[in-house]
């Protein structure tokens, strides 16, 4: 009888066998802690499951992400005009603003209270005083999650005095959360860019595109 | 055991045997009550519910919304199906008795493999489509930052996808064969972690479960059901086996590289099992408690003991055959559906290679006299023929015979000993028989091919599928 081959082999140990799995688990834990940076700064009150993150480009101009530190100097606000008090995001309605009837064109003196999210409050542009602004409602754009309609006040010189969405997707709890979060950021982006060339809000892609289309048609109609 | 080997009279003798404290055969495992049609229905309902949840929440309508709509739809659907395939794969790996008794552990594990591979492919498509759906104008950096962690629960999903990828790659046969079994197994366990990590994002993102409480509870319920099956059927059985271990009663070397190991213990009074099945053995020793390997019963199981014939093929088999008498061993099983039930009342033939003789040897004990079994026993050399005398004696009791085919393949007189003509010459009535195959994968393939050519119907060819 031959000597059993078992004596020639090294006896395997649990540590050796478990090492790959333990290393993989450790690497996963490390990766998880390195990656897990949920952007809760803007939505601490109403956590969104969906996109609450960086900006994306809707128009043809690329702006820094809204979640990044606000690029204030780029817009160079006039020193005489203090930024308007930012309103809370909860005032951004999913229903139309009560004071302005849809399809009406009204004239309001500047400065107009601009509804902005706190993170973009400092990007409010300079506001020359006493130029009258026309308020125009854009067309309703139907997106997959609901209609989006933008209302903008634009001065005769083409400056955007104020902008807001008077309709945004609100059928579902989730849609309301996203609208509540995204619309102020979009408003802020328009005010900062003073054009339709905005980033969108990542995770609110449909709302962003609908918003962009509605705004585009307002600016096109005014610009001739 | 020296009385009639048929199963039916056995049961009538049980009472008398018990009173005289004679060893008795274990009762055969209860058959599954599930029918093929039941399983098809269950699977159909499962797929329909998951697809239905997606369609109700506007899954189909987004395909009219351009690239982003299509990407969103694909992301949702592949995500749902990946989770569904993974859940089903975990359910199979939990070895629920109703399925194991129906189709055998080998088939369950093969389905587990197919589902796991399907899930990995779906996860890949899910990730790619998700990135497409998230971006708008090619800002890939921002999109990647979002989907890998800036969105709540997405870091877990990313790590989960990576883990599932690693588990799938290490299970590819070419890579798996380079790993020690236990190293592979422990890596495989991290799939649980990957699955758990990715669960959060399925609830919070997308539109299917975040808004609809009913859909959400159906989804959570599916996960809880699978988790409960794992705890009860998988880990519970492991615990029972460890808490009521059998002990090594006898180890005998029967050839230069094969030992028989007999395990005995009080738990045998409650166990069920039949010849042709196999058990997972876990030696409860400092060096062995973390190793669990399957071995075939090589004798009909009785209350006196379970006998296994174990060939020295690696660390685990060497270790078990070197244990001392009295060592505790946790026994899980028996599993497998290739028992004497497959013979019905027909004549039987075996094609056996190497250590595959173990289950065939056990089955010979259980076959009725009408089986007239013919055993084709392929071995590399004379000294590799094990249990030969037992085989001849058992076969003779049931009007059968044993044909051996010994020598390296190159030295055989016929080129293919399992060709249809060779089989017909050896067994003139081969086409009328039920064939049971036990042996290495190459032998199974050759024998299956030859038997089909010789006119044996596919449903009459029984064998354990190789699951690795």
mmCIF file of N, CA and C in Angstrom, chain B residues 29-150:
data_model
loop_
_atom_site.group_PDB
_atom_site.id
_atom_site.type_symbol
_atom_site.label_atom_id
_atom_site.label_comp_id
_atom_site.label_asym_id
_atom_site.label_seq_id
_atom_site.Cartn_x
_atom_site.Cartn_y
_atom_site.Cartn_z
ATOM 1 N N UNK B 29 -37.430 8.956 2.280
ATOM 2 C CA UNK B 29 -37.858 10.347 2.431
ATOM 3 C C UNK B 29 -39.224 10.536 1.794
ATOM 4 N N UNK B 30 -40.032 11.404 2.420
ATOM 5 C CA UNK B 30 -41.371 11.633 1.870
ATOM 6 C C UNK B 30 -41.252 12.262 0.494
ATOM 7 N N UNK B 31 -42.072 11.792 -0.427
ATOM 8 C CA UNK B 31 -42.026 12.426 -1.749
ATOM 9 C C UNK B 31 -42.615 13.835 -1.700
ATOM 10 N N UNK B 32 -42.186 14.652 -2.625
ATOM 11 C CA UNK B 32 -42.735 16.008 -2.707
ATOM 12 C C UNK B 32 -44.163 15.946 -3.196
ATOM 13 N N UNK B 33 -45.003 16.809 -2.640
ATOM 14 C CA UNK B 33 -46.383 16.857 -3.106
ATOM 15 C C UNK B 33 -46.547 17.780 -4.308
ATOM 16 N N UNK B 34 -45.494 18.486 -4.640
ATOM 17 C CA UNK B 34 -45.599 19.425 -5.761
ATOM 18 C C UNK B 34 -45.583 18.677 -7.082
ATOM 19 N N UNK B 35 -46.360 19.168 -8.022
ATOM 20 C CA UNK B 35 -46.339 18.623 -9.368
ATOM 21 C C UNK B 35 -45.627 19.620 -10.269
ATOM 22 N N UNK B 36 -45.205 19.139 -11.415
ATOM 23 C CA UNK B 36 -44.569 20.049 -12.369
ATOM 24 C C UNK B 36 -45.460 21.246 -12.662
ATOM 25 N N UNK B 37 -46.758 20.951 -12.840
ATOM 26 C CA UNK B 37 -47.663 22.041 -13.200
ATOM 27 C C UNK B 37 -47.753 23.079 -12.080
ATOM 28 N N UNK B 38 -47.714 22.613 -10.818
ATOM 29 C CA UNK B 38 -47.741 23.557 -9.694
ATOM 30 C C UNK B 38 -46.562 24.518 -9.781
ATOM 31 N N UNK B 39 -45.406 23.955 -10.063
ATOM 32 C CA UNK B 39 -44.204 24.783 -10.088
ATOM 33 C C UNK B 39 -44.249 25.763 -11.245
ATOM 34 N N UNK B 40 -44.764 25.303 -12.395
ATOM 35 C CA UNK B 40 -44.873 26.215 -13.537
ATOM 36 C C UNK B 40 -45.828 27.352 -13.208
ATOM 37 N N UNK B 41 -46.942 27.007 -12.541
ATOM 38 C CA UNK B 41 -47.892 28.051 -12.147
ATOM 39 C C UNK B 41 -47.250 29.047 -11.184
ATOM 40 N N UNK B 42 -46.563 28.510 -10.185
ATOM 41 C CA UNK B 42 -45.944 29.401 -9.197
ATOM 42 C C UNK B 42 -44.956 30.343 -9.867
ATOM 43 N N UNK B 43 -44.165 29.794 -10.779
ATOM 44 C CA UNK B 43 -43.184 30.623 -11.473
ATOM 45 C C UNK B 43 -43.888 31.673 -12.335
ATOM 46 N N UNK B 44 -44.958 31.243 -13.018
ATOM 47 C CA UNK B 44 -45.703 32.177 -13.864
ATOM 48 C C UNK B 44 -46.293 33.320 -13.067
ATOM 49 N N UNK B 45 -46.885 32.989 -11.905
ATOM 50 C CA UNK B 45 -47.487 34.039 -11.068
ATOM 51 C C UNK B 45 -46.415 34.998 -10.569
ATOM 52 N N UNK B 46 -45.287 34.426 -10.185
ATOM 53 C CA UNK B 46 -44.171 35.234 -9.690
ATOM 54 C C UNK B 46 -43.738 36.263 -10.736
ATOM 55 N N UNK B 47 -43.527 35.779 -11.969
ATOM 56 C CA UNK B 47 -43.092 36.691 -13.037
ATOM 57 C C UNK B 47 -44.192 37.691 -13.351
ATOM 58 N N UNK B 48 -45.462 37.202 -13.358
ATOM 59 C CA UNK B 48 -46.572 38.094 -13.706
ATOM 60 C C UNK B 48 -46.716 39.212 -12.686
ATOM 61 N N UNK B 49 -46.588 38.891 -11.396
ATOM 62 C CA UNK B 49 -46.746 39.921 -10.361
ATOM 63 C C UNK B 49 -45.670 40.987 -10.524
ATOM 64 N N UNK B 50 -44.437 40.544 -10.733
ATOM 65 C CA UNK B 50 -43.341 41.511 -10.821
ATOM 66 C C UNK B 50 -43.466 42.367 -12.075
ATOM 67 N N UNK B 51 -43.802 41.712 -13.196
ATOM 68 C CA UNK B 51 -43.986 42.486 -14.419
ATOM 69 C C UNK B 51 -45.194 43.417 -14.283
ATOM 70 N N UNK B 52 -46.247 42.899 -13.623
ATOM 71 C CA UNK B 52 -47.454 43.696 -13.444
ATOM 72 C C UNK B 52 -47.197 44.959 -12.639
ATOM 73 N N UNK B 53 -46.406 44.830 -11.581
ATOM 74 C CA UNK B 53 -46.080 45.998 -10.757
ATOM 75 C C UNK B 53 -45.408 47.065 -11.625
ATOM 76 N N UNK B 54 -44.551 46.605 -12.505
ATOM 77 C CA UNK B 54 -43.827 47.536 -13.368
ATOM 78 C C UNK B 54 -44.772 48.214 -14.367
ATOM 79 N N UNK B 55 -45.677 47.396 -14.940
ATOM 80 C CA UNK B 55 -46.582 47.962 -15.960
ATOM 81 C C UNK B 55 -47.577 48.927 -15.331
ATOM 82 N N UNK B 56 -48.097 48.564 -14.141
ATOM 83 C CA UNK B 56 -49.071 49.430 -13.475
ATOM 84 C C UNK B 56 -48.472 50.804 -13.214
ATOM 85 N N UNK B 57 -47.178 50.838 -12.912
ATOM 86 C CA UNK B 57 -46.552 52.127 -12.617
ATOM 87 C C UNK B 57 -45.975 52.787 -13.864
ATOM 88 N N UNK B 58 -46.574 52.499 -15.005
ATOM 89 C CA UNK B 58 -46.195 53.207 -16.216
ATOM 90 C C UNK B 58 -44.937 52.717 -16.865
ATOM 91 N N UNK B 59 -44.592 51.449 -16.614
ATOM 92 C CA UNK B 59 -43.350 50.931 -17.170
ATOM 93 C C UNK B 59 -43.313 50.968 -18.696
ATOM 94 N N UNK B 60 -44.423 50.542 -19.301
ATOM 95 C CA UNK B 60 -44.406 50.434 -20.757
ATOM 96 C C UNK B 60 -44.469 51.801 -21.431
ATOM 97 N N UNK B 61 -45.243 52.733 -20.807
ATOM 98 C CA UNK B 61 -45.510 53.992 -21.503
ATOM 99 C C UNK B 61 -44.246 54.815 -21.697
ATOM 100 N N UNK B 62 -43.212 54.580 -20.849
ATOM 101 C CA UNK B 62 -42.024 55.420 -21.009
ATOM 102 C C UNK B 62 -41.223 55.077 -22.244
ATOM 103 N N UNK B 63 -41.532 53.935 -22.872
ATOM 104 C CA UNK B 63 -40.760 53.598 -24.063
ATOM 105 C C UNK B 63 -41.087 54.543 -25.214
ATOM 106 N N UNK B 64 -42.171 55.330 -25.068
ATOM 107 C CA UNK B 64 -42.450 56.340 -26.089
ATOM 108 C C UNK B 64 -41.784 57.668 -25.815
ATOM 109 N N UNK B 65 -40.991 57.738 -24.741
ATOM 110 C CA UNK B 65 -40.447 59.035 -24.317
ATOM 111 C C UNK B 65 -39.013 59.268 -24.763
ATOM 112 N N UNK B 66 -38.614 58.666 -25.856
ATOM 113 C CA UNK B 66 -37.268 58.925 -26.340
ATOM 114 C C UNK B 66 -36.213 58.143 -25.582
ATOM 115 N N UNK B 67 -34.970 58.539 -25.807
ATOM 116 C CA UNK B 67 -33.843 57.772 -25.285
ATOM 117 C C UNK B 67 -33.907 57.612 -23.776
ATOM 118 N N UNK B 68 -34.174 58.739 -23.100
ATOM 119 C CA UNK B 68 -34.154 58.688 -21.640
ATOM 120 C C UNK B 68 -35.288 57.816 -21.126
ATOM 121 N N UNK B 69 -36.447 57.925 -21.774
ATOM 122 C CA UNK B 69 -37.569 57.085 -21.375
ATOM 123 C C UNK B 69 -37.245 55.616 -21.544
ATOM 124 N N UNK B 70 -36.650 55.286 -22.679
ATOM 125 C CA UNK B 70 -36.298 53.881 -22.924
ATOM 126 C C UNK B 70 -35.271 53.414 -21.901
ATOM 127 N N UNK B 71 -34.249 54.274 -21.666
ATOM 128 C CA UNK B 71 -33.214 53.891 -20.700
ATOM 129 C C UNK B 71 -33.817 53.703 -19.316
ATOM 130 N N UNK B 72 -34.756 54.601 -18.954
ATOM 131 C CA UNK B 72 -35.407 54.463 -17.641
ATOM 132 C C UNK B 72 -36.178 53.156 -17.555
ATOM 133 N N UNK B 73 -36.945 52.869 -18.620
ATOM 134 C CA UNK B 73 -37.723 51.635 -18.619
ATOM 135 C C UNK B 73 -36.846 50.400 -18.522
ATOM 136 N N UNK B 74 -35.761 50.397 -19.287
ATOM 137 C CA UNK B 74 -34.852 49.247 -19.257
ATOM 138 C C UNK B 74 -34.221 49.111 -17.874
ATOM 139 N N UNK B 75 -33.850 50.244 -17.280
ATOM 140 C CA UNK B 75 -33.257 50.205 -15.937
ATOM 141 C C UNK B 75 -34.213 49.569 -14.947
ATOM 142 N N UNK B 76 -35.476 50.016 -14.991
ATOM 143 C CA UNK B 76 -36.447 49.484 -14.027
ATOM 144 C C UNK B 76 -36.668 47.989 -14.242
ATOM 145 N N UNK B 77 -36.875 47.624 -15.513
ATOM 146 C CA UNK B 77 -37.220 46.231 -15.787
ATOM 147 C C UNK B 77 -36.059 45.292 -15.450
ATOM 148 N N UNK B 78 -34.833 45.675 -15.863
ATOM 149 C CA UNK B 78 -33.700 44.800 -15.566
ATOM 150 C C UNK B 78 -33.444 44.745 -14.068
ATOM 151 N N UNK B 79 -33.668 45.870 -13.387
ATOM 152 C CA UNK B 79 -33.483 45.863 -11.933
ATOM 153 C C UNK B 79 -34.457 44.912 -11.259
ATOM 154 N N UNK B 80 -35.730 45.008 -11.670
ATOM 155 C CA UNK B 80 -36.742 44.126 -11.082
ATOM 156 C C UNK B 80 -36.429 42.661 -11.359
ATOM 157 N N UNK B 81 -36.097 42.365 -12.613
ATOM 158 C CA UNK B 81 -35.849 40.972 -12.964
ATOM 159 C C UNK B 81 -34.560 40.457 -12.329
ATOM 160 N N UNK B 82 -33.565 41.336 -12.194
ATOM 161 C CA UNK B 82 -32.328 40.897 -11.531
ATOM 162 C C UNK B 82 -32.628 40.502 -10.090
ATOM 163 N N UNK B 83 -33.403 41.348 -9.396
ATOM 164 C CA UNK B 83 -33.764 41.010 -8.019
ATOM 165 C C UNK B 83 -34.600 39.732 -7.985
ATOM 166 N N UNK B 84 -35.528 39.615 -8.939
ATOM 167 C CA UNK B 84 -36.394 38.436 -8.952
ATOM 168 C C UNK B 84 -35.579 37.169 -9.173
ATOM 169 N N UNK B 85 -34.623 37.228 -10.123
ATOM 170 C CA UNK B 85 -33.783 36.056 -10.385
ATOM 171 C C UNK B 85 -32.919 35.744 -9.169
ATOM 172 N N UNK B 86 -32.389 36.802 -8.539
ATOM 173 C CA UNK B 86 -31.549 36.583 -7.366
ATOM 174 C C UNK B 86 -32.339 35.959 -6.219
ATOM 175 N N UNK B 87 -33.561 36.465 -6.007
ATOM 176 C CA UNK B 87 -34.393 35.909 -4.934
ATOM 177 C C UNK B 87 -34.679 34.433 -5.186
ATOM 178 N N UNK B 88 -35.022 34.110 -6.431
ATOM 179 C CA UNK B 88 -35.336 32.723 -6.756
ATOM 180 C C UNK B 88 -34.090 31.847 -6.590
ATOM 181 N N UNK B 89 -32.935 32.399 -6.998
ATOM 182 C CA UNK B 89 -31.690 31.653 -6.844
ATOM 183 C C UNK B 89 -31.375 31.385 -5.380
ATOM 184 N N UNK B 90 -31.599 32.380 -4.512
ATOM 185 C CA UNK B 90 -31.385 32.178 -3.078
ATOM 186 C C UNK B 90 -32.376 31.160 -2.529
ATOM 187 N N UNK B 91 -33.611 31.229 -3.038
ATOM 188 C CA UNK B 91 -34.637 30.286 -2.590
ATOM 189 C C UNK B 91 -34.209 28.852 -2.914
ATOM 190 N N UNK B 92 -33.669 28.651 -4.120
ATOM 191 C CA UNK B 92 -33.212 27.309 -4.499
ATOM 192 C C UNK B 92 -32.034 26.886 -3.637
ATOM 193 N N UNK B 93 -31.115 27.833 -3.364
ATOM 194 C CA UNK B 93 -29.946 27.487 -2.558
ATOM 195 C C UNK B 93 -30.343 27.153 -1.126
ATOM 196 N N UNK B 94 -31.525 27.603 -0.706
ATOM 197 C CA UNK B 94 -32.004 27.273 0.635
ATOM 198 C C UNK B 94 -32.493 25.831 0.708
ATOM 199 N N UNK B 95 -32.499 25.133 -0.408
ATOM 200 C CA UNK B 95 -32.884 23.725 -0.478
ATOM 201 C C UNK B 95 -34.246 23.446 0.152
ATOM 202 N N UNK B 96 -35.288 24.181 -0.241
ATOM 203 C CA UNK B 96 -36.602 23.874 0.334
ATOM 204 C C UNK B 96 -36.987 22.442 -0.002
ATOM 205 N N UNK B 97 -37.486 21.732 1.010
ATOM 206 C CA UNK B 97 -37.720 20.303 0.851
ATOM 207 C C UNK B 97 -38.667 19.999 -0.298
ATOM 208 N N UNK B 98 -39.688 20.862 -0.459
ATOM 209 C CA UNK B 98 -40.703 20.567 -1.467
ATOM 210 C C UNK B 98 -40.084 20.541 -2.866
ATOM 211 N N UNK B 99 -39.077 21.371 -3.098
ATOM 212 C CA UNK B 99 -38.404 21.370 -4.396
ATOM 213 C C UNK B 99 -37.322 20.301 -4.461
ATOM 214 N N UNK B 100 -36.588 20.138 -3.348
ATOM 215 C CA UNK B 100 -35.500 19.156 -3.361
ATOM 216 C C UNK B 100 -36.040 17.760 -3.590
ATOM 217 N N UNK B 101 -37.132 17.434 -2.916
ATOM 218 C CA UNK B 101 -37.704 16.111 -3.106
ATOM 219 C C UNK B 101 -38.301 15.948 -4.494
ATOM 220 N N UNK B 102 -38.622 17.063 -5.132
ATOM 221 C CA UNK B 102 -39.246 16.979 -6.447
ATOM 222 C C UNK B 102 -38.214 16.774 -7.547
ATOM 223 N N UNK B 103 -37.160 17.580 -7.536
ATOM 224 C CA UNK B 103 -36.247 17.501 -8.677
ATOM 225 C C UNK B 103 -34.807 17.234 -8.269
ATOM 226 N N UNK B 104 -34.514 17.128 -6.994
ATOM 227 C CA UNK B 104 -33.151 16.788 -6.599
ATOM 228 C C UNK B 104 -32.288 18.015 -6.401
ATOM 229 N N UNK B 105 -31.341 17.878 -5.478
ATOM 230 C CA UNK B 105 -30.486 19.012 -5.145
ATOM 231 C C UNK B 105 -29.606 19.408 -6.326
ATOM 232 N N UNK B 106 -29.215 18.417 -7.137
ATOM 233 C CA UNK B 106 -28.337 18.739 -8.270
ATOM 234 C C UNK B 106 -29.033 19.678 -9.236
ATOM 235 N N UNK B 107 -30.310 19.407 -9.524
ATOM 236 C CA UNK B 107 -31.056 20.299 -10.424
ATOM 237 C C UNK B 107 -31.247 21.664 -9.790
ATOM 238 N N UNK B 108 -31.543 21.683 -8.482
ATOM 239 C CA UNK B 108 -31.712 22.973 -7.805
ATOM 240 C C UNK B 108 -30.444 23.808 -7.911
ATOM 241 N N UNK B 109 -29.298 23.166 -7.692
ATOM 242 C CA UNK B 109 -28.044 23.917 -7.743
ATOM 243 C C UNK B 109 -27.745 24.381 -9.168
ATOM 244 N N UNK B 110 -28.103 23.548 -10.147
ATOM 245 C CA UNK B 110 -27.903 23.997 -11.519
ATOM 246 C C UNK B 110 -28.780 25.196 -11.838
ATOM 247 N N UNK B 111 -30.016 25.159 -11.335
ATOM 248 C CA UNK B 111 -30.891 26.321 -11.545
ATOM 249 C C UNK B 111 -30.364 27.538 -10.794
ATOM 250 N N UNK B 112 -29.819 27.284 -9.639
ATOM 251 C CA UNK B 112 -29.207 28.363 -8.866
ATOM 252 C C UNK B 112 -28.103 29.037 -9.697
ATOM 253 N N UNK B 113 -27.315 28.207 -10.366
ATOM 254 C CA UNK B 113 -26.241 28.748 -11.204
ATOM 255 C C UNK B 113 -26.812 29.561 -12.362
ATOM 256 N N UNK B 114 -27.812 28.997 -13.040
ATOM 257 C CA UNK B 114 -28.397 29.692 -14.187
ATOM 258 C C UNK B 114 -28.996 31.033 -13.737
ATOM 259 N N UNK B 115 -29.722 31.001 -12.607
ATOM 260 C CA UNK B 115 -30.345 32.238 -12.128
ATOM 261 C C UNK B 115 -29.291 33.257 -11.707
ATOM 262 N N UNK B 116 -28.218 32.766 -11.075
ATOM 263 C CA UNK B 116 -27.163 33.681 -10.649
ATOM 264 C C UNK B 116 -26.502 34.351 -11.842
ATOM 265 N N UNK B 117 -26.232 33.565 -12.877
ATOM 266 C CA UNK B 117 -25.611 34.147 -14.068
ATOM 267 C C UNK B 117 -26.566 35.128 -14.744
ATOM 268 N N UNK B 118 -27.852 34.749 -14.793
ATOM 269 C CA UNK B 118 -28.847 35.656 -15.365
ATOM 270 C C UNK B 118 -28.867 36.969 -14.596
ATOM 271 N N UNK B 119 -28.850 36.851 -13.266
ATOM 272 C CA UNK B 119 -28.892 38.054 -12.446
ATOM 273 C C UNK B 119 -27.682 38.933 -12.731
ATOM 274 N N UNK B 120 -26.503 38.331 -12.856
ATOM 275 C CA UNK B 120 -25.299 39.135 -13.080
ATOM 276 C C UNK B 120 -25.398 39.897 -14.392
ATOM 277 N N UNK B 121 -25.910 39.236 -15.436
ATOM 278 C CA UNK B 121 -26.055 39.913 -16.724
ATOM 279 C C UNK B 121 -27.069 41.050 -16.603
ATOM 280 N N UNK B 122 -28.190 40.764 -15.929
ATOM 281 C CA UNK B 122 -29.216 41.797 -15.773
ATOM 282 C C UNK B 122 -28.691 42.979 -14.968
ATOM 283 N N UNK B 123 -27.894 42.702 -13.934
ATOM 284 C CA UNK B 123 -27.333 43.794 -13.141
ATOM 285 C C UNK B 123 -26.424 44.657 -14.014
ATOM 286 N N UNK B 124 -25.647 44.005 -14.894
ATOM 287 C CA UNK B 124 -24.789 44.763 -15.799
ATOM 288 C C UNK B 124 -25.605 45.690 -16.686
ATOM 289 N N UNK B 125 -26.679 45.164 -17.282
ATOM 290 C CA UNK B 125 -27.533 45.992 -18.150
ATOM 291 C C UNK B 125 -28.190 47.092 -17.321
ATOM 292 N N UNK B 126 -28.617 46.733 -16.112
ATOM 293 C CA UNK B 126 -29.282 47.676 -15.207
ATOM 294 C C UNK B 126 -28.370 48.865 -14.920
ATOM 295 N N UNK B 127 -27.110 48.586 -14.627
ATOM 296 C CA UNK B 127 -26.173 49.664 -14.304
ATOM 297 C C UNK B 127 -25.947 50.547 -15.530
ATOM 298 N N UNK B 128 -25.716 49.919 -16.690
ATOM 299 C CA UNK B 128 -25.454 50.701 -17.901
ATOM 300 C C UNK B 128 -26.662 51.559 -18.271
ATOM 301 N N UNK B 129 -27.859 50.945 -18.230
ATOM 302 C CA UNK B 129 -29.065 51.692 -18.592
ATOM 303 C C UNK B 129 -29.355 52.769 -17.559
ATOM 304 N N UNK B 130 -29.053 52.488 -16.288
ATOM 305 C CA UNK B 130 -29.288 53.472 -15.235
ATOM 306 C C UNK B 130 -28.445 54.715 -15.443
ATOM 307 N N UNK B 131 -27.196 54.514 -15.833
ATOM 308 C CA UNK B 131 -26.333 55.670 -16.083
ATOM 309 C C UNK B 131 -26.859 56.466 -17.277
ATOM 310 N N UNK B 132 -27.320 55.741 -18.301
ATOM 311 C CA UNK B 132 -27.915 56.427 -19.465
ATOM 312 C C UNK B 132 -29.147 57.228 -19.054
ATOM 313 N N UNK B 133 -29.964 56.650 -18.190
ATOM 314 C CA UNK B 133 -31.211 57.306 -17.816
ATOM 315 C C UNK B 133 -30.944 58.523 -16.939
ATOM 316 N N UNK B 134 -29.860 58.483 -16.190
ATOM 317 C CA UNK B 134 -29.608 59.535 -15.206
ATOM 318 C C UNK B 134 -29.007 60.762 -15.872
ATOM 319 N N UNK B 135 -28.216 60.535 -16.935
ATOM 320 C CA UNK B 135 -27.535 61.673 -17.544
ATOM 321 C C UNK B 135 -28.484 62.379 -18.503
ATOM 322 N N UNK B 136 -28.196 63.611 -18.799
ATOM 323 C CA UNK B 136 -28.976 64.313 -19.793
ATOM 324 C C UNK B 136 -28.109 64.745 -20.949
ATOM 325 N N UNK B 137 -26.990 65.315 -20.651
ATOM 326 C CA UNK B 137 -26.214 65.865 -21.753
ATOM 327 C C UNK B 137 -24.751 65.487 -21.633
ATOM 328 N N UNK B 138 -24.510 64.256 -21.296
ATOM 329 C CA UNK B 138 -23.151 63.756 -21.323
ATOM 330 C C UNK B 138 -22.247 64.239 -20.211
ATOM 331 N N UNK B 139 -22.822 64.640 -19.085
ATOM 332 C CA UNK B 139 -21.961 64.993 -17.952
ATOM 333 C C UNK B 139 -21.693 63.745 -17.132
ATOM 334 N N UNK B 140 -20.822 62.901 -17.670
ATOM 335 C CA UNK B 140 -20.673 61.571 -17.102
ATOM 336 C C UNK B 140 -20.109 61.608 -15.692
ATOM 337 N N UNK B 141 -19.196 62.542 -15.447
ATOM 338 C CA UNK B 141 -18.581 62.602 -14.117
ATOM 339 C C UNK B 141 -19.625 62.808 -13.033
ATOM 340 N N UNK B 142 -20.509 63.805 -13.266
ATOM 341 C CA UNK B 142 -21.534 64.107 -12.276
ATOM 342 C C UNK B 142 -22.496 62.935 -12.121
ATOM 343 N N UNK B 143 -22.827 62.314 -13.258
ATOM 344 C CA UNK B 143 -23.762 61.188 -13.202
ATOM 345 C C UNK B 143 -23.153 60.037 -12.400
ATOM 346 N N UNK B 144 -21.883 59.759 -12.669
ATOM 347 C CA UNK B 144 -21.251 58.658 -11.943
ATOM 348 C C UNK B 144 -21.169 58.959 -10.456
ATOM 349 N N UNK B 145 -20.868 60.220 -10.132
ATOM 350 C CA UNK B 145 -20.827 60.587 -8.717
ATOM 351 C C UNK B 145 -22.196 60.380 -8.074
ATOM 352 N N UNK B 146 -23.252 60.695 -8.837
ATOM 353 C CA UNK B 146 -24.613 60.515 -8.306
ATOM 354 C C UNK B 146 -24.900 59.042 -8.034
ATOM 355 N N UNK B 147 -24.723 58.233 -9.087
ATOM 356 C CA UNK B 147 -25.205 56.857 -8.959
ATOM 357 C C UNK B 147 -24.275 55.992 -8.123
ATOM 358 N N UNK B 148 -23.075 56.472 -7.825
ATOM 359 C CA UNK B 148 -22.224 55.648 -6.978
ATOM 360 C C UNK B 148 -22.239 56.087 -5.534
ATOM 361 N N UNK B 149 -23.057 57.064 -5.179
ATOM 362 C CA UNK B 149 -23.072 57.345 -3.759
ATOM 363 C C UNK B 149 -23.710 58.648 -3.329
ATOM 364 N N UNK B 150 -23.889 59.607 -4.252
ATOM 365 C CA UNK B 150 -24.476 60.860 -3.777
ATOM 366 C C UNK B 150 -25.974 60.737 -3.591
#
